[in-house]
C-alpha positions as a printed NumPy array, in Angstrom:
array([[266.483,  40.811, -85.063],
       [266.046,  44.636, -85.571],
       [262.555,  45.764, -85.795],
       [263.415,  47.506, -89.536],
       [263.816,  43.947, -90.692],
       [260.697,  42.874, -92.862],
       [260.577,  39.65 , -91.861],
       [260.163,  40.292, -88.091],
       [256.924,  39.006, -87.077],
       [256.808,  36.896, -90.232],
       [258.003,  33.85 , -88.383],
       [255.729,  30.861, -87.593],
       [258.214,  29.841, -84.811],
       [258.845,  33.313, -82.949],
       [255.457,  32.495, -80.537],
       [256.814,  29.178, -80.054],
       [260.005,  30.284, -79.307],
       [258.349,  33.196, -76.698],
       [256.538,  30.68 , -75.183],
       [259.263,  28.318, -74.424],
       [260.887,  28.724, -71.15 ],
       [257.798,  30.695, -69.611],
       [255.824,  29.171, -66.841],
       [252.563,  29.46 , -65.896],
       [251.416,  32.504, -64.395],
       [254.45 ,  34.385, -65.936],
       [254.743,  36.963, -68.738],
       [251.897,  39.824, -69.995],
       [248.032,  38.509, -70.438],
       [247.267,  37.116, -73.979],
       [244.932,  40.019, -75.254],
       [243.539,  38.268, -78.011],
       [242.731,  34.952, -76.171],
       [240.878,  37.736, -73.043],
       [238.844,  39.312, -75.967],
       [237.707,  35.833, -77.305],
       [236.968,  34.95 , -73.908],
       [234.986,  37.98 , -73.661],
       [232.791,  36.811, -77.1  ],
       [232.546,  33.531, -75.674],
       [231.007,  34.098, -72.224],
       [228.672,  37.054, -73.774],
       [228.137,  34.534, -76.905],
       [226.859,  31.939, -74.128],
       [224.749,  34.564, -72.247],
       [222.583,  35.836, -75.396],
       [222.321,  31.844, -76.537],
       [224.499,  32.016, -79.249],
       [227.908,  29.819, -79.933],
       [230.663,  30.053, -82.221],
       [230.098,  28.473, -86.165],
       [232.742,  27.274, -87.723],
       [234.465,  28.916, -91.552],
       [234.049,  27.743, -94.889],
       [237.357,  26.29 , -94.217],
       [236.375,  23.748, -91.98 ],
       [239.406,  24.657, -89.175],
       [236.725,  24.81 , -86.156],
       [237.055,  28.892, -86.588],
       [241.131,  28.965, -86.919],
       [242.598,  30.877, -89.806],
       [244.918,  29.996, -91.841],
       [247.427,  31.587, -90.098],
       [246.765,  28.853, -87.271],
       [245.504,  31.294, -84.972],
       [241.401,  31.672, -83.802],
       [239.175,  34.15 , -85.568],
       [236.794,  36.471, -83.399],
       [233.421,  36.123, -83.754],
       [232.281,  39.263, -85.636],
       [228.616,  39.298, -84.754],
       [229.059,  38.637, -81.254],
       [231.751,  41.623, -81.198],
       [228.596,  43.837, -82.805],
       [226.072,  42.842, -79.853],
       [228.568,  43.265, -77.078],
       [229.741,  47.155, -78.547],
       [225.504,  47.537, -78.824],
       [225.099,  46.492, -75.262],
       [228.256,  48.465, -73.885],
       [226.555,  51.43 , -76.026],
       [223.055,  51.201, -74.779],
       [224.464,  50.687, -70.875],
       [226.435,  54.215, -71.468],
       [223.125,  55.623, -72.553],
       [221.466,  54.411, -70.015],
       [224.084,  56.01 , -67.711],
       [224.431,  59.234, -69.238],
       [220.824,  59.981, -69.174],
       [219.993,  59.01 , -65.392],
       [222.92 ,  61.213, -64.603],
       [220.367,  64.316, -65.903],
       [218.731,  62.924, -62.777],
       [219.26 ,  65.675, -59.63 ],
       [217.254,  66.255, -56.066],
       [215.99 ,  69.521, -54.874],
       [215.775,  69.638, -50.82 ],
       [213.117,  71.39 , -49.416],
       [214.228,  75.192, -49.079],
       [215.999,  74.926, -52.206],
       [215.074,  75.626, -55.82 ],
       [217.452,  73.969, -59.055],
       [217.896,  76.259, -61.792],
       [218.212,  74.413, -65.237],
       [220.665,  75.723, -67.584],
       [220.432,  74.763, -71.324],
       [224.029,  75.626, -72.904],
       [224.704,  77.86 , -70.333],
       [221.318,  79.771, -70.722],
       [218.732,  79.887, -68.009],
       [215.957,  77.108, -69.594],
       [213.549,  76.529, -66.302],
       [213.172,  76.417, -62.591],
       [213.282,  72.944, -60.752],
       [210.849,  72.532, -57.596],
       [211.56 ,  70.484, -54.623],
       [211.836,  66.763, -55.027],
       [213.074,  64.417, -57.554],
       [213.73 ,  66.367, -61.088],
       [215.464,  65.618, -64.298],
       [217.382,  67.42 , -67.083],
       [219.258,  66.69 , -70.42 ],
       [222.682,  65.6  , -69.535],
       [225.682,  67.167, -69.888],
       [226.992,  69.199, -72.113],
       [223.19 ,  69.733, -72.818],
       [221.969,  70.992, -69.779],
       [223.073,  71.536, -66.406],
       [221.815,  72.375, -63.1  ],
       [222.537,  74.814, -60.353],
       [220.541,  74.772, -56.362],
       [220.63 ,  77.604, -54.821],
       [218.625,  77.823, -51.232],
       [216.496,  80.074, -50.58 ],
       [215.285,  79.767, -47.227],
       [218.479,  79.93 , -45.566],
       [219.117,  83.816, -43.84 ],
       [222.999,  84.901, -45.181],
       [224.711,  87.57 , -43.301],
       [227.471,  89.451, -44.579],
       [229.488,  91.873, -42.232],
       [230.627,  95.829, -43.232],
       [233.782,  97.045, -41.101],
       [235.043,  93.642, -39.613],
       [235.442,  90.416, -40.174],
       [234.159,  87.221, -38.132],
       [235.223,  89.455, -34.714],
       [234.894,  93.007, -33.816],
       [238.997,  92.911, -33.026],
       [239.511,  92.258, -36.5  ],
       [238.659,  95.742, -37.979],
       [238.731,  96.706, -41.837],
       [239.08 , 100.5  , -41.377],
       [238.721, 101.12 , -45.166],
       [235.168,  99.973, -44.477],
       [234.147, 101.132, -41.014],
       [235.562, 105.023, -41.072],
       [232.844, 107.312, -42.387],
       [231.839, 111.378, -42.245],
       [228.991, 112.937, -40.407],
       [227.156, 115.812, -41.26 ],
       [229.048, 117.719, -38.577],
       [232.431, 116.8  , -40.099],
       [233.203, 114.468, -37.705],
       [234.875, 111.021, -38.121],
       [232.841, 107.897, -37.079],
       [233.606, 104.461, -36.657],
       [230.818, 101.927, -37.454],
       [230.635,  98.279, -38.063],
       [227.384,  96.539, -38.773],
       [225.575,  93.134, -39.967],
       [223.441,  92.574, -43.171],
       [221.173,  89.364, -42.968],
       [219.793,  88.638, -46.146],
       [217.411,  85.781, -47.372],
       [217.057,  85.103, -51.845],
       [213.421,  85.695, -53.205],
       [214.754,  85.64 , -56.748],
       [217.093,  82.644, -57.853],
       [217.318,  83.027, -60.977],
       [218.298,  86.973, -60.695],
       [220.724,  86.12 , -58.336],
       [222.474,  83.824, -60.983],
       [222.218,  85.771, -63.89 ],
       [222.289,  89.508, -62.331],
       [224.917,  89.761, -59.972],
       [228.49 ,  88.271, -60.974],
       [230.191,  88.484, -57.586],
       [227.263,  88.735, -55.074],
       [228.787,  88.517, -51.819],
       [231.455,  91.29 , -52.564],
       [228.551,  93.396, -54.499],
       [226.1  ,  92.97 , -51.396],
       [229.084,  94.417, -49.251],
       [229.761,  97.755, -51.511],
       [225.776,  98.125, -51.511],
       [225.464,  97.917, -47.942],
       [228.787, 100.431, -47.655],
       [227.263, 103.046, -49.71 ],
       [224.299, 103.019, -48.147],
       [225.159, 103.755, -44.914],
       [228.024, 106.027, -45.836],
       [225.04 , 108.549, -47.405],
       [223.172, 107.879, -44.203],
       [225.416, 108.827, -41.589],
       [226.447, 111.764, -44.321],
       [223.422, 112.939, -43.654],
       [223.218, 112.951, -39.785],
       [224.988, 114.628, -37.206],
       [227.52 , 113.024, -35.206],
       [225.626, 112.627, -31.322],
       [222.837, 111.362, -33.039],
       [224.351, 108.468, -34.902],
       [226.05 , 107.57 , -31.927],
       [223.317, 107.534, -29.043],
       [219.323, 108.028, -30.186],
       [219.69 , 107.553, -33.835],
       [221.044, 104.092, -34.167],
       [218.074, 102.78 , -34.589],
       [217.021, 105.069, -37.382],
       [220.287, 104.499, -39.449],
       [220.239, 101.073, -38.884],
       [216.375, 101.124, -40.511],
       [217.931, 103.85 , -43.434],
       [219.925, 101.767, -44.119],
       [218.129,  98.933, -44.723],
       [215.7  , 100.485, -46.642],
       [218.304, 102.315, -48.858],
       [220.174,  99.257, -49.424],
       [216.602,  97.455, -50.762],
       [215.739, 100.263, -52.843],
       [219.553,  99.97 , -54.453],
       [219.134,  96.214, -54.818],
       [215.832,  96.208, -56.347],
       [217.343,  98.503, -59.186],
       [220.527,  95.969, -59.688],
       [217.955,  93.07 , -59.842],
       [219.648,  91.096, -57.505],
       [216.98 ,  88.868, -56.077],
       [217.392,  89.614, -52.787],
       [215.342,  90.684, -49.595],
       [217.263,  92.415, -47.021],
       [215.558,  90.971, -43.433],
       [217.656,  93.14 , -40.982],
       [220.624,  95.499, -40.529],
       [222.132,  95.453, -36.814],
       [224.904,  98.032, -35.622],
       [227.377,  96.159, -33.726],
       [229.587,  98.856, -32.652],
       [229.182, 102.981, -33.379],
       [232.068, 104.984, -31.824],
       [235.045, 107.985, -32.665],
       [238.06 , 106.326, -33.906],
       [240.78 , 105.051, -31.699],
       [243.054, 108.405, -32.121],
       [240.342, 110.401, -30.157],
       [238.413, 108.231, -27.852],
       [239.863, 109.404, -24.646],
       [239.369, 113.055, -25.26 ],
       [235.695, 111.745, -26.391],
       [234.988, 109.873, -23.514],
       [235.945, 113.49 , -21.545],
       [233.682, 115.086, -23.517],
       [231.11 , 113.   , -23.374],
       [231.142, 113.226, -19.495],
       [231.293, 116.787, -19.08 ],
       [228.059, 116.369, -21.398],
       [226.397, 114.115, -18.752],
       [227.729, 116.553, -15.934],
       [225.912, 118.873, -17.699],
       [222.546, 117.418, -18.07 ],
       [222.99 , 116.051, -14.82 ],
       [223.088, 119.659, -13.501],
       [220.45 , 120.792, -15.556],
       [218.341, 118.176, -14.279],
       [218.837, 118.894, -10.502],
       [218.316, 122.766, -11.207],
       [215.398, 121.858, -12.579],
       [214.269, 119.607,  -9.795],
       [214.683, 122.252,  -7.499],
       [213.38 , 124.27 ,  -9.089],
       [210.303, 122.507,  -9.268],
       [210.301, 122.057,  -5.525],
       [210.931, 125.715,  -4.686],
       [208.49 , 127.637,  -6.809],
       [205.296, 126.087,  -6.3  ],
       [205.931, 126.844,  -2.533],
       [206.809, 129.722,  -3.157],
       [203.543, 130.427,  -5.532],
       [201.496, 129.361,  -2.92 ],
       [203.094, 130.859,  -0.139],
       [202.227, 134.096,  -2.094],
       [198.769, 132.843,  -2.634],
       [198.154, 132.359,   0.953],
       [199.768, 135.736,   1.747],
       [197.62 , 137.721,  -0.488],
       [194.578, 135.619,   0.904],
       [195.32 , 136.233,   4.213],
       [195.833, 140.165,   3.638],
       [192.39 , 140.522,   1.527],
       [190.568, 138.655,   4.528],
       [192.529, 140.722,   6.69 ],
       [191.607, 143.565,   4.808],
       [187.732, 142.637,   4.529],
       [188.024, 141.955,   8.31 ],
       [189.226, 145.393,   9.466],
       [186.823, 147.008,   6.768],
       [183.54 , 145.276,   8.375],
       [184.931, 145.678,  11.871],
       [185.496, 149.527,  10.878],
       [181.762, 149.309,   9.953],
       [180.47 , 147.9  ,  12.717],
       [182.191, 149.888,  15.018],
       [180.471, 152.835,  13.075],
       [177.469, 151.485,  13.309],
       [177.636, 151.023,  16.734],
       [178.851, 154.497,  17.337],
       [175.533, 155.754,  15.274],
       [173.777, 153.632,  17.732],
       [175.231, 154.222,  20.891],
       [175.172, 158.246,  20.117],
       [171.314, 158.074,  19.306],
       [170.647, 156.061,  23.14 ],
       [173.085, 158.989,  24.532],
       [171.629, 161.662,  23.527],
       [168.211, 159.926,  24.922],
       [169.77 , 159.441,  28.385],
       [172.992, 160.196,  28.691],
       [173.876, 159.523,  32.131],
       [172.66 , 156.106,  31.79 ],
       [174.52 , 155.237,  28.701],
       [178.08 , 157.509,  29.885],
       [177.646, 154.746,  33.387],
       [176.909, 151.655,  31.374],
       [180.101, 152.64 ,  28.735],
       [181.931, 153.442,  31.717],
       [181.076, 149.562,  33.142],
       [182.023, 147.868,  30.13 ],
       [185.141, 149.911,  29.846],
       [186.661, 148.218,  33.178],
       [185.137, 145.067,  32.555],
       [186.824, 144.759,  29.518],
       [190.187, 146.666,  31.069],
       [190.145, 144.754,  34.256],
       [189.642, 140.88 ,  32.864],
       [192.979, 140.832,  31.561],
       [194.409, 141.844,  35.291],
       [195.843, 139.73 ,  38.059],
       [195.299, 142.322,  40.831],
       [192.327, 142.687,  42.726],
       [191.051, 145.822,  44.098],
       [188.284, 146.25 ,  46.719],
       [186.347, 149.149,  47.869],
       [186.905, 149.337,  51.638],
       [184.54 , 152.307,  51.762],
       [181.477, 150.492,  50.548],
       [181.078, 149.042,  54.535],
       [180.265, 145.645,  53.307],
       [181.216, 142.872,  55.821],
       [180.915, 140.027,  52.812],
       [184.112, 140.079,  50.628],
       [184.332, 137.182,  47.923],
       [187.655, 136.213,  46.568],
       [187.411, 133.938,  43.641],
       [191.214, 132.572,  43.801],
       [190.825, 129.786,  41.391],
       [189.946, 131.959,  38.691],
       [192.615, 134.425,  39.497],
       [195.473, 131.542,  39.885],
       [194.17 , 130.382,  36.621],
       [194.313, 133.677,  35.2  ],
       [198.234, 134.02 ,  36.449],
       [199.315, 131.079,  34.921],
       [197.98 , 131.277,  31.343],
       [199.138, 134.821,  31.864],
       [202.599, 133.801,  32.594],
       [202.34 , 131.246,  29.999],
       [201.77 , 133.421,  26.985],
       [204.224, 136.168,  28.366],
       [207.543, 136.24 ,  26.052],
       [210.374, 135.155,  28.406],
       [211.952, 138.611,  29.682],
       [209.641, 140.572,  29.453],
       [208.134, 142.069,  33.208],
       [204.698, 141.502,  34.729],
       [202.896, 144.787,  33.825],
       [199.991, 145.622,  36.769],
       [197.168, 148.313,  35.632],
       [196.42 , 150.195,  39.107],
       [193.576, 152.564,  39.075],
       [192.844, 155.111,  42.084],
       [190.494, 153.726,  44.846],
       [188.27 , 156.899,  43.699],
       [188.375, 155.811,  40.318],
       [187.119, 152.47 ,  41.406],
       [183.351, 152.504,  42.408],
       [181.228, 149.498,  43.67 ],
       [178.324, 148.23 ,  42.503],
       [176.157, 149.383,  45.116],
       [177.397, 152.5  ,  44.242],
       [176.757, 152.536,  40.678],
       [173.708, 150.971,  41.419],
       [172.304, 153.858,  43.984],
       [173.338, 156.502,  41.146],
       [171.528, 154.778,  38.442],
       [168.574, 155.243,  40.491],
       [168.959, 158.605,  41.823],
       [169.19 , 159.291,  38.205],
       [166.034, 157.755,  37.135],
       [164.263, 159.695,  40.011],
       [165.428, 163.089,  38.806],
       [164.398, 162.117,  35.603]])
């Protein structure tokens, strides 16, 4: 039968006839007999059973076929209703770990912020929730990626102040004191964080000269930086605190890093020369200061000596002329004394005088050996003995000297 034909489905006998040959188990489910199925066992759960027409058929139709219950449809779409309600409002139910804050958004729109713990929001498409830690320090890297080896030279080549072309790649750690701005402020934060952190050290190392970004001012650009990149963030509203910037790797570009490596050590060859100049330096002119010191010491006392010896002599002349001129013989024999006393103690020759007729002659030998040999000692090595000889007449004893000293006082 074609299924334009107005009587199909009109027939009494077109179930039987579907039915016949089928066994059990066979053929699609019987939707109508599930759904009164479904009535029956919820019927039987809420107390209820089925009541038969007006008709008196035990709830069949006229058609021959059962009748839903109507009701008992009603409570079990009421039930399925309030169970989806249910539902859909514990899923406005979310958890906020500790270190975390939830941002509630109503329609899109920032409504609240959620604390840590158990919170709750209208569901969707009412309201909707974002976490976003806070607590957690982010890091996001300017010139390379995950490994120094992987370079992004767009990022990491920068001008000095000298004209000079540096290579830098550095870390940003970051923490979130703002979640909301960080939302709602910043559409791509990562990437924004990254051209913030660029700038700023581009206008820092702009501003510096080449040796000094590289050796003893790393640590000062790094903290430029930093402080740059806040001051720039604060003004975007971003809602974040930058907590450190570290310089992983400051040096020339590839291209010239052999001819800066020679310059660089002709630098230290320098300094290194400079240093021991100075060192000697150091050593040789404070010797030499107070060699000169000592020298011009040594002459002044030499100088005062000879001045006070000058005077004393002078004095002594004063005195010596004054006794002369009040016995001069005296004083000329006594001068004369001292005179070869002094002359003849430095001698190693001894001279006697044979005419004197004295049969007791003294030799003191140990004092004249002793005399030779310190004599010898402090003579310069080639140099010859020298021997001061007087005349035998020139030589007068004791006795001598002694019987003219009195002849003299007689006369007086």
């Amino acid at each position: 039968m074609s299924l334009n034909d107005p009587r199909w489905g009109n027939r009494k006998d077109d179930g039987k006839k579907a039915q016949e040959g089928k066994k059990p188990g066979e053929g699609p489910p019987d939707l109508d007999q599930l759904w009164r199925d479904f009535n029956q066992r919820l019927n039987a759960f809420f107390g209820q059973k089925n009541r038969p027409d007006n008709g008196g058929n035990g709830g069949n139709n006229n058609g021959g076929g059962p009748r839903p219950d109507m009701k008992g449809a009603g409570i079990t779409a009421g039930v399925v209703g309030v169970i989806a309600v249910v539902i859909w409002l514990a899923s406005g139910a979310f958890i906020v770990q500790e270190g975390q804050s939830g941002v509630v958004l109503t329609f899109g729109q920032y409504a609240r912020t959620a604390p840590a713990g158990l919170n709750w929001r209208w569901p969707y498409p009412f309201q909707t929730d974002e976490t976003v830690n806070v607590s957690q320090v982010r890091t996001v890297e300017v010139g390379y990626r995950t490994s120094l080896r992987n370079k992004q030279t767009g990022e990491s080549l920068m001008l000095t102040d000298d004209e000079n072309i540096i290579d830098i790649q550095f870390a940003v750690q970051y923490t979130l004191n703002d979640p909301v701005k960080w939302l709602f402020s910043v559409r791509d934060q990562e990437d924004t964080l990254r051209q913030v952190a660029e700038t700023s050290i581009r206008e820092v190392v702009g501003r510096s000269k080449m040796d000094f970004v590289l050796y003893e001012g790393r640590e000062k650009v790094a903290f430029d930086t930093q402080k740059l990149m806040q001051q720039i963030l604060d003004d975007y509203k971003a809602g974040v605190l930058i907590t450190n910037v570290t310089m992983q790797a400051v040096q020339p570009p590839e291209q010239v890093q052999a001819a800066f490596d020679d310059a660089v050590k002709a630098g230290q060859d320098r300094e290194r020369q400079k240093n021991e100049g100075q060192a000697y330096a150091n050593d040789v002119i404070p010797k030499a200061r107070g060699a000169a010191f000592r020298l011009m010491e040594e002459a002044e006392a030499y100088s005062a000596m000879v001045t006070e010896n000058a005077a004393g002599n002078a004095s002594r002349f004063k005195q010596v002329l004054v006794e002369y001129q009040k016995a001069p013989g005296v004083t000329r024999d006594r001068m004369y004394l001292e005179t070869m006393q002094h002359v003849f103690a430095s001698a190693s020759k001894v001279m006697v005088d044979a005419k004197s007729g004295s049969n007791l002659l003294y030799l003191p030998l140990d004092k004249l050996i002793a005399q030779t040999a310190a004599s010898e000692a402090t003579r310069s090595p080639g140099t010859p003995a020298t021997t001061t000889v007087l005349p035998q007449e020139a030589m007068p004893t004791v006795e001598v000297n002694t019987r003219r000293s009195s002849r003299e006082r007689e006369s007086r």
